[in-house]
XYZ file of C-alpha atoms in Angstrom:
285
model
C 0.000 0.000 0.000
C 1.224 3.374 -0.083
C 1.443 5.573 2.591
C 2.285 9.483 3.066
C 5.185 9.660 5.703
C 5.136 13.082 5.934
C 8.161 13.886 4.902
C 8.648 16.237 2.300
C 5.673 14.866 0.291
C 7.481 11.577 -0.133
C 4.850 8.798 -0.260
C 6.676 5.213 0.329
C 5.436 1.803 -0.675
C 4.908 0.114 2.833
C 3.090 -3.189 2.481
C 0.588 -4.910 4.676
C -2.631 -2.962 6.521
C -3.594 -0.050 7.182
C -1.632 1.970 9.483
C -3.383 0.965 13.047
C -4.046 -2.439 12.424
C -2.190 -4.661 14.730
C -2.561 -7.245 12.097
C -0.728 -10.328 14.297
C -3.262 -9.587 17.098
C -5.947 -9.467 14.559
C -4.925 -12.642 13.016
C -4.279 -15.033 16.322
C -7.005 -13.374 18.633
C -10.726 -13.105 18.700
C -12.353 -9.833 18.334
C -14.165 -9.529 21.513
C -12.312 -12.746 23.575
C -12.485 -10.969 26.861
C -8.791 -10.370 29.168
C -6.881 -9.157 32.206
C -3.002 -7.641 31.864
C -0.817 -5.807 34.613
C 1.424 -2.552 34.167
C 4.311 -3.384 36.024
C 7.619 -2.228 36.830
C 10.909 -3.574 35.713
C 12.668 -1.209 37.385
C 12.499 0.580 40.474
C 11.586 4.776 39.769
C 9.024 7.364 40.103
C 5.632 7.131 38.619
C 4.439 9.376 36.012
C 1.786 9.572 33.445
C -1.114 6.854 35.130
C -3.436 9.253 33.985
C -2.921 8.518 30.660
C -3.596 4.391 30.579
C -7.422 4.647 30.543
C -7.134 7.759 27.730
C -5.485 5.098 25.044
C -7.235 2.152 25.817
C -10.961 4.525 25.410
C -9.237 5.715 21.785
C -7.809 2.124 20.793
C -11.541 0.796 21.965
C -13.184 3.675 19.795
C -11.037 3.119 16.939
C -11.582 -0.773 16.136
C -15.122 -0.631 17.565
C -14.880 -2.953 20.482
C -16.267 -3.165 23.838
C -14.310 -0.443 25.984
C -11.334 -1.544 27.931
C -11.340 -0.658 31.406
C -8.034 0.536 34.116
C -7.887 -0.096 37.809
C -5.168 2.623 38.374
C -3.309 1.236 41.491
C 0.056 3.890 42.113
C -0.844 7.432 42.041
C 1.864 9.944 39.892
C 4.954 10.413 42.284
C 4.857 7.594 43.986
C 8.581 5.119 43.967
C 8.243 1.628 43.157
C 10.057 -0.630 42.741
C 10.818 -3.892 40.633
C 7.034 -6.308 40.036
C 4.685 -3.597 41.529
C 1.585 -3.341 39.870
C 0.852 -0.271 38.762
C -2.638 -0.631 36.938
C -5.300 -4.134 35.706
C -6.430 -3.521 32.575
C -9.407 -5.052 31.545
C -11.167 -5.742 28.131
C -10.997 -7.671 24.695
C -7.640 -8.712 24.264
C -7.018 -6.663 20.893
C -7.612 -3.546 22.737
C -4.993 -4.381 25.270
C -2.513 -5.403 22.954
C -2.969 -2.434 20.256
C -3.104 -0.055 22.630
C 0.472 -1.465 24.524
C 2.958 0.325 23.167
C 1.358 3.249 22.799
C 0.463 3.569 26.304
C 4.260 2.045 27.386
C 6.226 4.652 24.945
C 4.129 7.330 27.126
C 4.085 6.338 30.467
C 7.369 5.302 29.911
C 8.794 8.271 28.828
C 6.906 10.384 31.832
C 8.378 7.990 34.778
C 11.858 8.288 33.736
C 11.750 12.023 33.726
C 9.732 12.071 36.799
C 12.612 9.400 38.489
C 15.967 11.525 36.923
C 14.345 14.345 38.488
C 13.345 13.132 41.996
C 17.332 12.390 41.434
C 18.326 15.973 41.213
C 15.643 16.715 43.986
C 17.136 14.449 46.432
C 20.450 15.143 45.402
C 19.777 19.402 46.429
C 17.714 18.452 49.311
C 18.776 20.438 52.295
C 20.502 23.245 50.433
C 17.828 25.515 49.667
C 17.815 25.356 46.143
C 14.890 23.876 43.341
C 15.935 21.960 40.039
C 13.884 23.733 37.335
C 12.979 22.043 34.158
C 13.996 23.984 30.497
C 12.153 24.273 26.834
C 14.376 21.453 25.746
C 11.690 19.204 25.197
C 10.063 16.454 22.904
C 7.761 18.553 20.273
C 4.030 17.640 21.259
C 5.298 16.233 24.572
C 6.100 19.572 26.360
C 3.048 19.534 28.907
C 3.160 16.165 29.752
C 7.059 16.200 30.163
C 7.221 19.268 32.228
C 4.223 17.649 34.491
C 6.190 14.793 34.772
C 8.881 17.128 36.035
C 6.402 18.405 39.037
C 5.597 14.439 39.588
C 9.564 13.767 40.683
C 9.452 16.750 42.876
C 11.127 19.902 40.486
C 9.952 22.655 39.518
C 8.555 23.836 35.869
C 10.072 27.206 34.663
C 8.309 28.748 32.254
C 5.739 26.368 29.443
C 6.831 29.130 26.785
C 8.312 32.206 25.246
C 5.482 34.043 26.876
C 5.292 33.593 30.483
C 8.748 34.728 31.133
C 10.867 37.403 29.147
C 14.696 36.025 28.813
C 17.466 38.481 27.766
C 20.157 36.600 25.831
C 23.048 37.493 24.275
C 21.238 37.795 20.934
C 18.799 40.013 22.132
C 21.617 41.813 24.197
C 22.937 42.328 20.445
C 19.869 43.037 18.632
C 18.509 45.819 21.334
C 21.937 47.520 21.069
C 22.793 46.674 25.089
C 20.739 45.021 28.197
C 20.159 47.712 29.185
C 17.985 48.838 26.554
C 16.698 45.035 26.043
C 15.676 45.352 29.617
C 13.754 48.809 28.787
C 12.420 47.384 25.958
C 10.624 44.099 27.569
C 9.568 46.204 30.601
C 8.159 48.687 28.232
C 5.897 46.519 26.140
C 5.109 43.685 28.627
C 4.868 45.279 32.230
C 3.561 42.260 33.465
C 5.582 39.920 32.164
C 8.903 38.542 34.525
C 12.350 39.659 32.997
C 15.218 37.130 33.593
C 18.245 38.785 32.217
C 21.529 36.045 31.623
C 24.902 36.652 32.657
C 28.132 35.069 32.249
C 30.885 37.501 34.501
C 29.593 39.041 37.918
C 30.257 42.380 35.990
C 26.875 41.482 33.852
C 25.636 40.541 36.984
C 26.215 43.708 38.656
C 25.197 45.656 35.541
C 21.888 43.885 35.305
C 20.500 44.592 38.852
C 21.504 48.277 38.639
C 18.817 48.431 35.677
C 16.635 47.261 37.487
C 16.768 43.013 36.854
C 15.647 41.169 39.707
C 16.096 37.542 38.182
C 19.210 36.622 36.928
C 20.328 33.499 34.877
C 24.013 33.056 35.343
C 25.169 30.747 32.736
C 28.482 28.512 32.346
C 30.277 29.561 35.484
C 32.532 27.665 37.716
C 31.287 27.215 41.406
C 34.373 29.616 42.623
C 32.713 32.583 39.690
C 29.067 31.818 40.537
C 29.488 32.601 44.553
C 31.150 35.255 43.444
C 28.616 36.878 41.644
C 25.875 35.444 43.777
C 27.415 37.693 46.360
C 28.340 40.574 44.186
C 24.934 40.648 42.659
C 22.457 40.553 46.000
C 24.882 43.412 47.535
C 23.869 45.854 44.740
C 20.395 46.092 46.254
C 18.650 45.688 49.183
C 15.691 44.200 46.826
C 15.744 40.591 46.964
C 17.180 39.019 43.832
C 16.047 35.510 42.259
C 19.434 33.820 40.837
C 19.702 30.441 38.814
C 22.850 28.198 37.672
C 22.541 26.765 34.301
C 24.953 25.333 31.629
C 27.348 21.967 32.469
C 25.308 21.065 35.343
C 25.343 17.164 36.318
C 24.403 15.424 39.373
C 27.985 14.684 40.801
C 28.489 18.530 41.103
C 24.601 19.641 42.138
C 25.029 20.117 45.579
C 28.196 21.970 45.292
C 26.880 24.785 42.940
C 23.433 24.779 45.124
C 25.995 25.913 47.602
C 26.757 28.938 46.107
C 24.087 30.656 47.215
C 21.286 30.012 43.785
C 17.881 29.917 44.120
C 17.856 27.390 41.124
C 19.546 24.947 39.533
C 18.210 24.778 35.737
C 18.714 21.494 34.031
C 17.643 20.779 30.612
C 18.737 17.283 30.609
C 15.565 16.185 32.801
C 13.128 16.971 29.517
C 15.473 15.961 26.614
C 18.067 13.727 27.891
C 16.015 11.186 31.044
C 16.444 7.327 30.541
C 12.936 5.880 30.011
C 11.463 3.580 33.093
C 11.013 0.315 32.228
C 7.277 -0.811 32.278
C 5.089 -3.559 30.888
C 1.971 -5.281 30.361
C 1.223 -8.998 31.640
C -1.202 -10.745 29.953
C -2.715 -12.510 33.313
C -5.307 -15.375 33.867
């Protein structure tokens, strides 16, 4: 048959069924034969994305026009498991189950590992004062569930878009003609908006909270540079200043740059970089 990847108009000769068919299921199991299957754990982490099992087996069951499949949701997002814990019975024709496995597995998959690298980063700050935030470096159509899946392993999300919080770069240090007049410029069009301004020497640092920045992204510094800064930027004001670490962060050195003084440690690795969790469905008796 041929079939319309998508890509650059190419259509490709693929043979067999229409794309959705599960055509071994189809061919070795009844339509409606009635079943039971587990989601369980292979692997000890942090749960993420339950809500999603009974939202693909109700499309898989709409789509082939069987009897709805059913989920008895046992481990609430955020919860730890570990290795053989049940995390959910499915319930319906067998087809459904099986059609609607890997879909559901590539999600809930994806969501628990980034939910148990961050809880990693969250325990590994824990007593120092400082949150992991999550970045835009995400999947494209995943963001939202990614970033909750963020929230499930105890960080924090940063900002969902280009619109929630104003960033001053480099480029649009370049384009405005200084930060300063970046700065002016944001304040200026979106008054409501939070400013972050990014820095790289504590002399940016200083320069940014004397125009007025309150939240300050200090970017590829060594722990000895960011204290420094840290301190050089909160004694320019009396205000209170937000201050985050980003660029070359990893867990073995977390705790040492949450020492410095940071509100936050931002770390895009938990969206585009997280090992998946490994999950699977039973078939029971």
């Amino acid at each position: 048959m041929a079939e319309d990847l998508g890509i650059g108009g190419a259509v490709v000769q693929v043979p067999g069924a229409a794309p959705g068919h599960d055509v071994t299921s189809e061919s070795t199991i009844g339509a409606e034969v009635p079943g039971r299957a587990h989601v369980v754990a292979r692997a000890a982490g942090v749960i993420s994305g339950m809500p999603l099992v009974p939202v693909v087996l109700a499309e898989v069951s709409a789509w082939t026009g069987l009897p709805a499949a059913t989920a008895e949701l046992r481990v609430p997002d955020g919860r730890a498991v570990v290795r053989d814990d049940v995390l959910a019975v499915l319930h319906g024709p067998v087809q459904v189950l099986l059609i609607a496995e890997r879909t559901l597995l590539n999600l809930v998959c994806r969501t628990s590992g980034t939910a148990t690298h961050t809880r990693r980063w969250v325990d590994e700050l824990a007593g120092t004062g400082a949150q992991v935030l999550d970045t835009r470096k995400t999947t494209p159509g995943l963001r939202m569930l990614e970033k909750y899946a963020v929230r499930c392993g105890g960080g924090t999300n940063k900002r969902m878009g280009l619109y929630d919080v104003a960033m001053v770069k480099d480029n649009h240090k370049i384009a405005a003609g200084s930060v300063a007049e970046a700065y002016r410029l944001v304040r200026q069009r979106f008054p409501e908006v939070a400013v972050q301004v990014e820095v790289t020497t504590t002399a940016e640092a200083v320069e940014a909270v004397q125009i007025g920045a309150r939240f300050l992204l200090m970017d590829n510094m060594s722990p000895a540079l960011l204290a420094e800064s840290v301190k050089a930027a909160r004694a320019t004001t009396g205000e209170p200043i937000e201050i985050e670490a980003t660029g070359g962060l990893t867990l073995e050195v977390a705790a040492e740059y949450a020492r410095t003084g940071v509100d936050y440690l931002s770390v895009g690795g938990l969206t585009h970089s997280s090992p998946i969790l490994d999950l699977a469905i039973d078939l029971v008796g």
